[in-house]
Structures are given as C-alpha cells and as structure tokens.
CSV table of C-alpha atoms in Angstrom, one decimal:
chain,number,residue,atom,x,y,z
U,1,UNK,CA,130.0,117.1,113.0
U,2,UNK,CA,128.6,113.6,112.6
U,3,UNK,CA,130.2,110.9,110.7
U,4,UNK,CA,129.7,110.5,106.9
U,5,UNK,CA,127.4,107.6,107.5
U,6,UNK,CA,125.1,109.6,109.9
U,7,UNK,CA,125.2,112.6,107.5
U,8,UNK,CA,124.2,110.2,104.7
U,9,UNK,CA,121.3,108.9,106.7
U,10,UNK,CA,120.1,112.5,107.5
U,11,UNK,CA,120.2,113.4,103.8
U,12,UNK,CA,118.4,110.2,102.8
U,13,UNK,CA,115.7,111.0,105.3
U,14,UNK,CA,115.5,114.6,104.3
U,15,UNK,CA,114.5,113.6,100.8
U,16,UNK,CA,111.3,112.0,102.1
U,17,UNK,CA,108.2,114.1,101.5
U,18,UNK,CA,107.1,115.8,104.7
U,19,UNK,CA,110.6,115.8,106.3
U,20,UNK,CA,112.7,118.9,106.1
U,21,UNK,CA,116.4,119.1,107.1
U,22,UNK,CA,115.5,119.7,110.8
U,23,UNK,CA,112.9,117.0,111.1
U,24,UNK,CA,115.2,114.6,109.2
U,25,UNK,CA,117.9,115.2,111.8
U,26,UNK,CA,115.3,114.6,114.6
U,27,UNK,CA,114.3,111.4,112.9
U,28,UNK,CA,117.9,110.3,112.4
U,29,UNK,CA,118.7,110.9,116.0
U,30,UNK,CA,115.6,108.9,117.0
U,31,UNK,CA,116.8,106.0,114.9
U,32,UNK,CA,120.3,106.2,116.3
U,33,UNK,CA,119.1,106.3,119.9
U,34,UNK,CA,116.5,103.6,119.5
U,35,UNK,CA,118.6,101.1,117.6
U,36,UNK,CA,116.6,98.0,118.5
U,37,UNK,CA,113.1,99.5,118.5
U,38,UNK,CA,113.3,101.9,115.6
U,39,UNK,CA,116.4,101.5,113.4
U,40,UNK,CA,116.3,97.7,113.1
U,41,UNK,CA,112.5,97.5,112.3
U,42,UNK,CA,112.8,100.2,109.7
U,43,UNK,CA,115.8,98.6,108.1
U,44,UNK,CA,114.1,95.3,108.1
U,45,UNK,CA,110.8,96.8,106.6
U,46,UNK,CA,112.7,98.6,103.9
U,47,UNK,CA,114.6,95.5,103.0
U,48,UNK,CA,111.5,93.3,102.9
U,49,UNK,CA,109.8,95.8,100.5
U,50,UNK,CA,112.9,96.4,98.4
U,51,UNK,CA,113.4,92.7,97.7
U,52,UNK,CA,109.9,92.2,96.3
U,53,UNK,CA,108.7,95.6,95.0
U,54,UNK,CA,106.7,95.3,91.8
U,55,UNK,CA,104.3,97.4,89.7
U,56,UNK,CA,101.1,95.5,89.0
U,57,UNK,CA,100.9,94.6,85.3
U,58,UNK,CA,97.1,94.7,85.5
U,59,UNK,CA,96.2,98.0,87.3
U,60,UNK,CA,99.5,99.9,87.9
U,61,UNK,CA,99.4,99.7,91.7
U,62,UNK,CA,102.7,99.3,93.5
U,63,UNK,CA,102.9,96.2,95.7
U,64,UNK,CA,105.1,93.3,96.6
U,65,UNK,CA,103.5,91.0,94.1
U,66,UNK,CA,102.4,91.2,90.5
U,67,UNK,CA,99.4,91.1,90.0
U,68,UNK,CA,98.9,93.2,93.2
U,69,UNK,CA,96.8,92.1,96.2
U,70,UNK,CA,93.7,93.9,95.0
U,71,UNK,CA,93.8,92.4,91.5
U,72,UNK,CA,94.3,88.9,93.0
U,73,UNK,CA,91.5,89.4,95.6
U,74,UNK,CA,88.5,87.2,94.4
U,75,UNK,CA,86.1,89.0,96.8
U,76,UNK,CA,86.6,92.2,94.7
U,77,UNK,CA,83.9,92.8,92.1
U,78,UNK,CA,85.6,92.5,88.7
U,79,UNK,CA,82.7,94.3,87.0
U,80,UNK,CA,83.5,97.6,88.6
U,81,UNK,CA,86.6,99.5,87.6
U,82,UNK,CA,87.7,102.7,89.3
U,83,UNK,CA,90.2,104.9,87.3
U,84,UNK,CA,92.5,107.0,89.4
U,85,UNK,CA,95.4,109.4,88.5
U,86,UNK,CA,97.9,108.0,91.0
U,87,UNK,CA,98.7,105.2,93.3
U,88,UNK,CA,98.2,107.5,96.3
U,89,UNK,CA,94.6,108.0,95.1
U,90,UNK,CA,94.1,104.3,94.9
U,91,UNK,CA,95.4,103.9,98.4
U,92,UNK,CA,93.2,106.8,99.6
U,93,UNK,CA,90.0,105.3,98.1
U,94,UNK,CA,90.9,101.8,99.2
U,95,UNK,CA,91.4,102.9,102.8
U,96,UNK,CA,87.8,104.1,102.8
U,97,UNK,CA,86.8,100.5,102.0
U,98,UNK,CA,83.8,101.9,100.1
U,99,UNK,CA,84.7,100.8,96.7
U,100,UNK,CA,84.2,97.0,96.2
U,101,UNK,CA,85.7,96.8,92.7
U,102,UNK,CA,89.1,97.0,91.1
U,103,UNK,CA,91.3,99.9,90.1
U,104,UNK,CA,93.3,101.3,87.2
U,105,UNK,CA,96.1,103.8,87.8
U,106,UNK,CA,96.7,106.3,84.9
U,107,UNK,CA,100.1,107.3,86.2
U,108,UNK,CA,99.2,111.0,86.1
U,109,UNK,CA,96.8,113.4,84.4
U,110,UNK,CA,96.8,115.2,81.1
U,111,UNK,CA,98.6,118.5,81.3
U,112,UNK,CA,99.3,120.9,78.5
U,113,UNK,CA,101.5,122.8,80.9
U,114,UNK,CA,103.7,119.9,81.7
U,115,UNK,CA,103.4,118.4,78.3
U,116,UNK,CA,101.7,115.2,79.5
U,117,UNK,CA,99.7,113.7,76.6
U,118,UNK,CA,97.4,110.7,76.4
U,119,UNK,CA,100.2,108.4,75.3
U,120,UNK,CA,102.2,109.2,78.4
U,121,UNK,CA,99.4,107.7,80.6
U,122,UNK,CA,98.2,104.1,80.8
U,123,UNK,CA,95.1,105.0,78.8
U,124,UNK,CA,95.6,102.4,76.1
U,125,UNK,CA,95.9,99.7,78.7
U,126,UNK,CA,92.7,101.0,80.3
U,127,UNK,CA,90.8,100.8,77.0
U,128,UNK,CA,92.1,97.3,76.5
U,129,UNK,CA,90.7,96.3,79.9
U,130,UNK,CA,87.4,97.8,79.1
U,131,UNK,CA,87.3,96.3,75.6
U,132,UNK,CA,88.1,92.8,77.0
U,133,UNK,CA,84.6,92.9,78.5
U,134,UNK,CA,83.3,91.8,81.9
U,135,UNK,CA,83.1,95.3,83.1
U,136,UNK,CA,79.8,96.9,83.9
U,137,UNK,CA,80.8,100.3,85.3
U,138,UNK,CA,83.8,102.5,85.0
U,139,UNK,CA,84.1,105.1,87.8
U,140,UNK,CA,86.3,108.1,86.9
U,141,UNK,CA,87.9,109.2,90.1
U,142,UNK,CA,90.1,112.0,89.0
U,143,UNK,CA,91.1,114.9,91.3
U,144,UNK,CA,88.6,117.8,91.3
U,145,UNK,CA,91.3,120.0,89.6
U,146,UNK,CA,91.2,121.5,86.2
U,147,UNK,CA,93.7,119.0,84.9
U,148,UNK,CA,92.0,116.1,86.6
U,149,UNK,CA,88.6,117.1,85.1
U,150,UNK,CA,90.2,117.6,81.6
U,151,UNK,CA,91.5,114.0,81.9
U,152,UNK,CA,88.1,112.7,83.0
U,153,UNK,CA,86.5,114.4,80.1
U,154,UNK,CA,89.0,113.0,77.6
U,155,UNK,CA,88.6,109.5,79.1
U,156,UNK,CA,84.8,109.8,79.0
U,157,UNK,CA,84.9,110.4,75.2
U,158,UNK,CA,87.2,107.4,74.7
U,159,UNK,CA,85.1,105.1,76.8
U,160,UNK,CA,81.7,106.2,75.6
U,161,UNK,CA,82.0,103.8,72.7
U,162,UNK,CA,82.0,100.8,75.0
U,163,UNK,CA,78.8,99.3,76.5
U,164,UNK,CA,79.6,100.3,80.1
U,165,UNK,CA,78.1,102.6,82.6
U,166,UNK,CA,80.3,105.6,83.0
U,167,UNK,CA,80.3,107.6,86.3
U,168,UNK,CA,82.4,110.1,88.1
U,169,UNK,CA,82.8,111.0,91.8
U,170,UNK,CA,80.3,113.6,93.1
U,171,UNK,CA,81.6,117.1,93.5
U,172,UNK,CA,80.2,119.5,96.2
U,173,UNK,CA,80.6,120.4,99.8
U,174,UNK,CA,83.0,118.2,101.7
U,175,UNK,CA,81.6,116.6,104.9
U,176,UNK,CA,81.9,119.1,107.7
U,177,UNK,CA,82.4,121.9,105.2
U,178,UNK,CA,81.0,125.3,106.2
U,179,UNK,CA,79.7,127.5,103.4
U,180,UNK,CA,81.4,130.5,104.9
U,181,UNK,CA,84.8,128.8,104.4
U,182,UNK,CA,84.2,127.3,100.9
U,183,UNK,CA,85.8,128.7,97.8
U,184,UNK,CA,83.4,130.0,95.1
U,185,UNK,CA,84.2,127.1,92.8
U,186,UNK,CA,83.0,124.5,95.3
U,187,UNK,CA,79.9,126.6,96.1
U,188,UNK,CA,79.1,126.9,92.4
U,189,UNK,CA,79.6,123.1,91.9
U,190,UNK,CA,77.4,122.3,95.0
U,191,UNK,CA,74.7,124.6,93.8
U,192,UNK,CA,74.8,123.4,90.2
U,193,UNK,CA,74.7,119.8,91.2
U,194,UNK,CA,72.0,120.3,93.8
U,195,UNK,CA,69.7,117.3,94.4
U,196,UNK,CA,66.0,117.1,95.2
U,197,UNK,CA,65.2,116.2,98.8
U,198,UNK,CA,63.0,113.1,98.4
F,1,UNK,CA,95.0,97.0,101.0
F,2,UNK,CA,98.7,96.9,100.6
F,3,UNK,CA,100.8,93.8,101.3
F,4,UNK,CA,102.0,93.0,104.8
F,5,UNK,CA,105.5,94.2,103.8
F,6,UNK,CA,104.3,97.6,102.6
F,7,UNK,CA,102.0,97.9,105.7
F,8,UNK,CA,105.1,97.1,107.8
F,9,UNK,CA,107.1,99.8,106.1
F,10,UNK,CA,104.3,102.4,106.7
F,11,UNK,CA,104.2,101.5,110.4
F,12,UNK,CA,108.0,101.7,110.8
F,13,UNK,CA,108.0,105.1,109.2
F,14,UNK,CA,105.0,106.3,111.2
F,15,UNK,CA,107.0,105.7,114.4
F,16,UNK,CA,109.5,108.4,113.4
F,17,UNK,CA,109.1,111.7,115.1
F,18,UNK,CA,107.4,114.2,112.8
F,19,UNK,CA,105.7,111.6,110.7
F,20,UNK,CA,102.0,110.8,111.4
F,21,UNK,CA,100.1,107.9,109.7
F,22,UNK,CA,99.2,110.1,106.7
F,23,UNK,CA,102.7,111.4,106.0
F,24,UNK,CA,104.2,107.9,106.7
F,25,UNK,CA,102.0,106.6,103.9
F,26,UNK,CA,103.1,109.5,101.6
F,27,UNK,CA,106.7,108.7,102.5
F,28,UNK,CA,106.3,105.0,101.9
F,29,UNK,CA,104.7,105.6,98.5
F,30,UNK,CA,107.5,108.0,97.6
F,31,UNK,CA,110.0,105.2,98.5
F,32,UNK,CA,108.0,102.6,96.5
F,33,UNK,CA,107.8,104.8,93.4
F,34,UNK,CA,111.4,105.9,93.5
F,35,UNK,CA,113.1,102.6,94.2
F,36,UNK,CA,116.5,103.6,92.8
F,37,UNK,CA,116.7,107.2,93.9
F,38,UNK,CA,115.0,107.0,97.3
F,39,UNK,CA,114.5,103.5,98.6
F,40,UNK,CA,117.9,102.1,97.8
F,41,UNK,CA,119.9,105.1,99.2
F,42,UNK,CA,117.8,105.1,102.4
F,43,UNK,CA,118.3,101.4,102.8
F,44,UNK,CA,122.0,101.7,102.2
F,45,UNK,CA,122.3,104.7,104.6
F,46,UNK,CA,120.5,102.9,107.4
F,47,UNK,CA,122.5,99.7,106.9
F,48,UNK,CA,125.8,101.7,107.0
F,49,UNK,CA,124.8,103.4,110.2
F,50,UNK,CA,123.3,100.3,111.9
F,51,UNK,CA,126.5,98.3,111.3
F,52,UNK,CA,128.8,100.8,113.1
F,53,UNK,CA,126.6,102.7,115.5
F,54,UNK,CA,128.3,103.4,118.8
F,55,UNK,CA,127.9,105.6,121.9
F,56,UNK,CA,131.0,107.6,122.5
F,57,UNK,CA,132.6,106.4,125.8
F,58,UNK,CA,134.1,109.8,126.4
F,59,UNK,CA,131.3,112.3,125.8
F,60,UNK,CA,128.1,110.2,125.2
F,61,UNK,CA,127.6,111.4,121.7
F,62,UNK,CA,126.2,108.8,119.2
F,63,UNK,CA,128.3,108.3,116.2
F,64,UNK,CA,129.7,105.5,114.0
F,65,UNK,CA,133.0,105.4,116.0
F,66,UNK,CA,134.0,105.4,119.7
F,67,UNK,CA,135.5,107.8,120.6
F,68,UNK,CA,133.3,110.0,118.4
F,69,UNK,CA,134.5,112.3,115.6
F,70,UNK,CA,134.4,115.3,117.9
F,71,UNK,CA,136.4,113.7,120.7
F,72,UNK,CA,139.0,112.5,118.2
F,73,UNK,CA,139.3,115.9,116.5
F,74,UNK,CA,142.7,117.4,117.4
F,75,UNK,CA,141.6,120.8,116.2
F,76,UNK,CA,139.0,120.9,119.1
F,77,UNK,CA,140.2,122.8,122.2
F,78,UNK,CA,140.4,120.1,124.9
F,79,UNK,CA,140.4,122.9,127.6
F,80,UNK,CA,136.8,123.9,126.9
F,81,UNK,CA,134.0,121.5,127.8
F,82,UNK,CA,130.3,122.2,127.0
F,83,UNK,CA,127.8,120.2,129.0
F,84,UNK,CA,124.4,119.5,127.3
F,85,UNK,CA,121.3,117.5,128.3
F,86,UNK,CA,120.9,115.5,125.1
F,87,UNK,CA,122.7,114.4,121.9
F,88,UNK,CA,120.2,116.6,120.0
F,89,UNK,CA,121.5,119.6,121.9
F,90,UNK,CA,125.1,118.7,121.1
F,91,UNK,CA,124.2,118.5,117.4
F,92,UNK,CA,122.4,121.8,117.5
F,93,UNK,CA,125.4,123.6,119.1
F,94,UNK,CA,127.8,121.9,116.9
F,95,UNK,CA,125.9,122.9,113.8
F,96,UNK,CA,126.4,126.6,114.8
F,97,UNK,CA,130.2,125.9,114.6
F,98,UNK,CA,130.6,128.5,117.4
F,99,UNK,CA,131.9,126.3,120.1
F,100,UNK,CA,135.5,125.2,119.5
F,101,UNK,CA,135.8,122.8,122.5
F,102,UNK,CA,134.4,119.4,123.4
F,103,UNK,CA,131.1,118.2,124.8
F,104,UNK,CA,129.6,116.1,127.6
F,105,UNK,CA,126.1,114.6,127.2
F,106,UNK,CA,124.3,114.2,130.5
F,107,UNK,CA,121.6,111.9,129.0
F,108,UNK,CA,118.7,114.0,130.4
F,109,UNK,CA,118.0,116.5,133.1
F,110,UNK,CA,117.1,116.2,136.8
F,111,UNK,CA,113.4,115.8,137.2
F,112,UNK,CA,111.5,115.3,140.4
F,113,UNK,CA,108.4,114.7,138.4
F,114,UNK,CA,109.9,111.9,136.3
F,115,UNK,CA,112.0,110.6,139.1
F,116,UNK,CA,115.3,111.3,137.3
F,117,UNK,CA,118.1,111.7,140.0
F,118,UNK,CA,121.8,112.7,139.6
F,119,UNK,CA,122.9,109.0,139.5
F,120,UNK,CA,120.6,108.5,136.4
F,121,UNK,CA,122.7,111.0,134.4
F,122,UNK,CA,126.4,110.9,133.5
F,123,UNK,CA,127.3,113.4,136.2
F,124,UNK,CA,129.9,111.1,137.8
F,125,UNK,CA,131.7,110.7,134.4
F,126,UNK,CA,131.5,114.5,134.0
F,127,UNK,CA,133.1,115.1,137.4
F,128,UNK,CA,135.8,112.5,136.6
F,129,UNK,CA,136.6,114.4,133.3
F,130,UNK,CA,136.9,117.7,135.2
F,131,UNK,CA,138.9,116.1,138.0
F,132,UNK,CA,141.4,114.6,135.5
F,133,UNK,CA,142.5,118.2,134.8
F,134,UNK,CA,143.4,119.9,131.5
F,135,UNK,CA,140.0,121.7,131.4
F,136,UNK,CA,139.9,125.5,131.9
F,137,UNK,CA,136.2,126.2,131.3
F,138,UNK,CA,133.0,124.3,131.7
F,139,UNK,CA,130.0,125.8,129.9
F,140,UNK,CA,126.7,124.6,131.2
F,141,UNK,CA,124.4,124.6,128.2
F,142,UNK,CA,121.2,123.2,129.7
F,143,UNK,CA,117.8,124.1,128.2
F,144,UNK,CA,116.2,127.3,129.5
F,145,UNK,CA,113.5,125.3,131.3
F,146,UNK,CA,112.9,124.9,135.0
F,147,UNK,CA,114.3,121.4,135.0
F,148,UNK,CA,117.3,122.4,132.8
F,149,UNK,CA,118.1,125.3,135.1
F,150,UNK,CA,117.7,123.1,138.2
F,151,UNK,CA,120.2,120.7,136.6
F,152,UNK,CA,122.6,123.5,135.8
F,153,UNK,CA,122.3,124.7,139.4
F,154,UNK,CA,123.1,121.3,140.8
F,155,UNK,CA,126.0,120.8,138.4
F,156,UNK,CA,127.4,124.3,139.3
F,157,UNK,CA,127.5,123.3,143.0
F,158,UNK,CA,129.3,120.0,142.2
F,159,UNK,CA,131.9,121.6,139.9
F,160,UNK,CA,132.6,124.7,142.0
F,161,UNK,CA,135.1,122.6,144.0
F,162,UNK,CA,137.3,122.3,140.9
F,163,UNK,CA,139.7,125.0,139.6
F,164,UNK,CA,137.8,125.7,136.4
F,165,UNK,CA,135.9,128.7,135.0
F,166,UNK,CA,132.2,127.9,135.1
F,167,UNK,CA,129.8,129.6,132.7
F,168,UNK,CA,126.3,129.2,131.3
F,169,UNK,CA,124.6,130.2,128.1
F,170,UNK,CA,123.1,133.7,128.2
F,171,UNK,CA,119.3,134.0,128.5
F,172,UNK,CA,117.3,136.9,127.0
F,173,UNK,CA,115.6,137.9,123.8
F,174,UNK,CA,116.2,135.5,120.9
F,175,UNK,CA,117.5,137.0,117.7
F,176,UNK,CA,114.6,138.6,115.8
F,177,UNK,CA,112.4,138.4,118.9
F,178,UNK,CA,109.8,141.1,119.2
F,179,UNK,CA,109.0,142.2,122.7
F,180,UNK,CA,105.3,142.1,121.9
F,181,UNK,CA,105.4,138.4,121.2
F,182,UNK,CA,107.7,137.4,124.1
F,183,UNK,CA,106.5,135.6,127.2
F,184,UNK,CA,106.9,137.4,130.5
F,185,UNK,CA,109.5,135.0,131.7
F,186,UNK,CA,111.8,135.9,128.8
F,187,UNK,CA,111.1,139.6,129.2
F,188,UNK,CA,111.9,139.4,132.9
F,189,UNK,CA,115.1,137.5,132.2
F,190,UNK,CA,116.2,140.0,129.5
F,191,UNK,CA,115.5,142.9,131.8
F,192,UNK,CA,117.2,141.3,134.8
F,193,UNK,CA,120.3,140.5,132.8
F,194,UNK,CA,120.4,143.8,130.9
F,195,UNK,CA,123.9,144.9,129.9
F,196,UNK,CA,125.5,148.4,129.8
F,197,UNK,CA,125.9,149.9,126.3
F,198,UNK,CA,129.6,150.6,126.0
C-alpha cells in the first residue's frame, strides 16, 4: 500500500518497546502528517544523539559524553555509590532525585537460567572502584526479584571485605499499597522487616 | 539526569501518539542501547521518508511520491472510488486488500462543533473527479459516527446529480461481536438493516 520508505519507517517504529504494529502505523502517520512539528524534530533529536552516543567508562550509564553527566557532576557525593542492574534503573532512581551520590551499572543480573555469570557483569569494575577508596557507602539497588536478590547477595559477599557501609533498598509495601491487593511475598517481607514505631 | 540531547529525544518520542513519558523513556533507552540495530535503522527510515514526503495531488494520500503508489497502480480499478475521512482510514481499508479501486481523502469530516464546513474538506476536488467521468461507483466510507454520517449524507446529496452508483459501508454487528456487549445504537442498526436469509 504505502511506499517502501513508509513501510520501512513503520517497521522501524514497530521495533520500539511499547509500540505494536498498529500503534507503529499510527505513529508513522502522525509523523507523516506533522512533518515540521513531529518528523523533523524527531529526526534531529535522533541524529544529535546518534552522533555523540557513548557508554560511560566509569559507571556504565549511556549518555552523549564519557564520562557521563552524572560522573562529571561535582555536586554529586563521590562517597556514595549506588549499584543498579540496568541503565533504566539508574534513570528511574535519578528521576526521583533522592540519591545524591553516583552510580554503577552492572549490565544485568546473575541468572542461572540465562547463563549469566559474574564475569558477564561489570562486577570487577565495581570492585576496582570500591578498592580505589574514597567510597563510604555502597547501596545495592537490585530489583526485588529472585535473580536481583541473588545478585545482591553475591555482591554483598564480594564487597564485605572492603571498609565500606553496605546497604540495600528497603522492601515492603509500596506507597499507596493496600494489603488486600498485595501478594504474599510482599506481605511476608513487610511483616518480617517491620519497624518499631518510635 | 541525561544530557540535553537524550532529553530532547525522549521529548520528541513522547509526542508520538501511543507513547507517554514513561514509554518514551523506555523507547529512548532501547534506541541508545541498540545503536546499530534500532537507532541507526530508525534514523535512516525517518530520513528516507522526510526527503521524499508528499501529499498525493489526486487523492490526498501521504506517500513518498505524487501521485501516490495507489493512484499510479494500473491494476487498480479506476471506475471505483472510495471516499474516506482520513489517511488513516485509507490505510486501514487498503490493508484489508478488499477494495480494488482508488481512494479520495476528505481530510476530515463536517463538524458544526469544530466549525469544519464543506469548503474545509476536499469536497470540490472530489466532485471534479466524479464530474470528469470514468467512475461507475462511489463508496462513501465515513466513520459510523454522527459527524461521519452527516458528512456521508451531505456528500450523497452533492453526488446524486452525477450518473454514478452511490453506496456506503454496511453498519451492524462487527465480526465476533456478542449481542450482550453491543451498544444499543449498534443493535438498533443491525436490526433495522436486517437481511433476509436466502
């Protein structure tokens, strides 16, 4: 129906997460109809990123500079290091603006099922950063999944040897969570980690 | 958090229909991580379309050529003309591969509420196409909405004067539709337009 070029655009859009074939066509049509206000800006934005895309050699973040904006930011506390599985997790935590320190991206989590071993992640680089000193606290911010927690456990054992405070994100009821809708695992976690009311 | 370029990409993606801020970030991250397999192809596809984008001077379709691929296709029956509100409708009908003729895109539908009058649509161009002759049947394929049907009614009155067969899409139960889940309007339409079982 449409030309090869338009079909190519629909297919490229359909490969984005969150866009199926139907929404990719809608998005493509939107771009075609709003050439100046949608297609041109997206083209320009993609080009700008493509030209300068880099993986941060320090923390593993993706950015348009190496080291990334976070690692270069002097206002960030270099004594606090937050370890995350993925760049998406780094972005999520950074959006909250609650963590004042720097990050380390593992590039995944240990998984017997998928055959991901310690040497497949940036664990050696993490240990070198910790060994280099100047870090007071390492926050393990793995996902609250079985594999995430296995990874956190493994990292804890490796980092224990260093003179740093080792912490992990709290587990329990999410804000707004109603007990009636919580799974048993969350309830068990929330009960086990209950805290005294001061 | 991210650089201006990445933030710009997230914002350009977030303006696509079907992508909110969160899914735009996910899509951006996907592009950043898969530079060769996702970012480069999308950039290339957008560029290829942007360079050649055109609105068909005959039917109003958007394509990378003018006249569009459908109007240039000799295998299409020039004696059948299907009138649609929007390019998205043309694409939807064309995907079904059930209509062998050509199209005419009105560019919207009459709307007292939005102040869209006949002269705001490509109705004059449509009447010129019909008046030029060589067309046996005009199919009015407006949406089954109040405004779509008002538009169809208006077009029918204008086209009546010409020696063509004038038809419209059938209304009734959609395929797989269960009576229990249908709105009253659809049920009323299906009942009113009931057909004898031969």
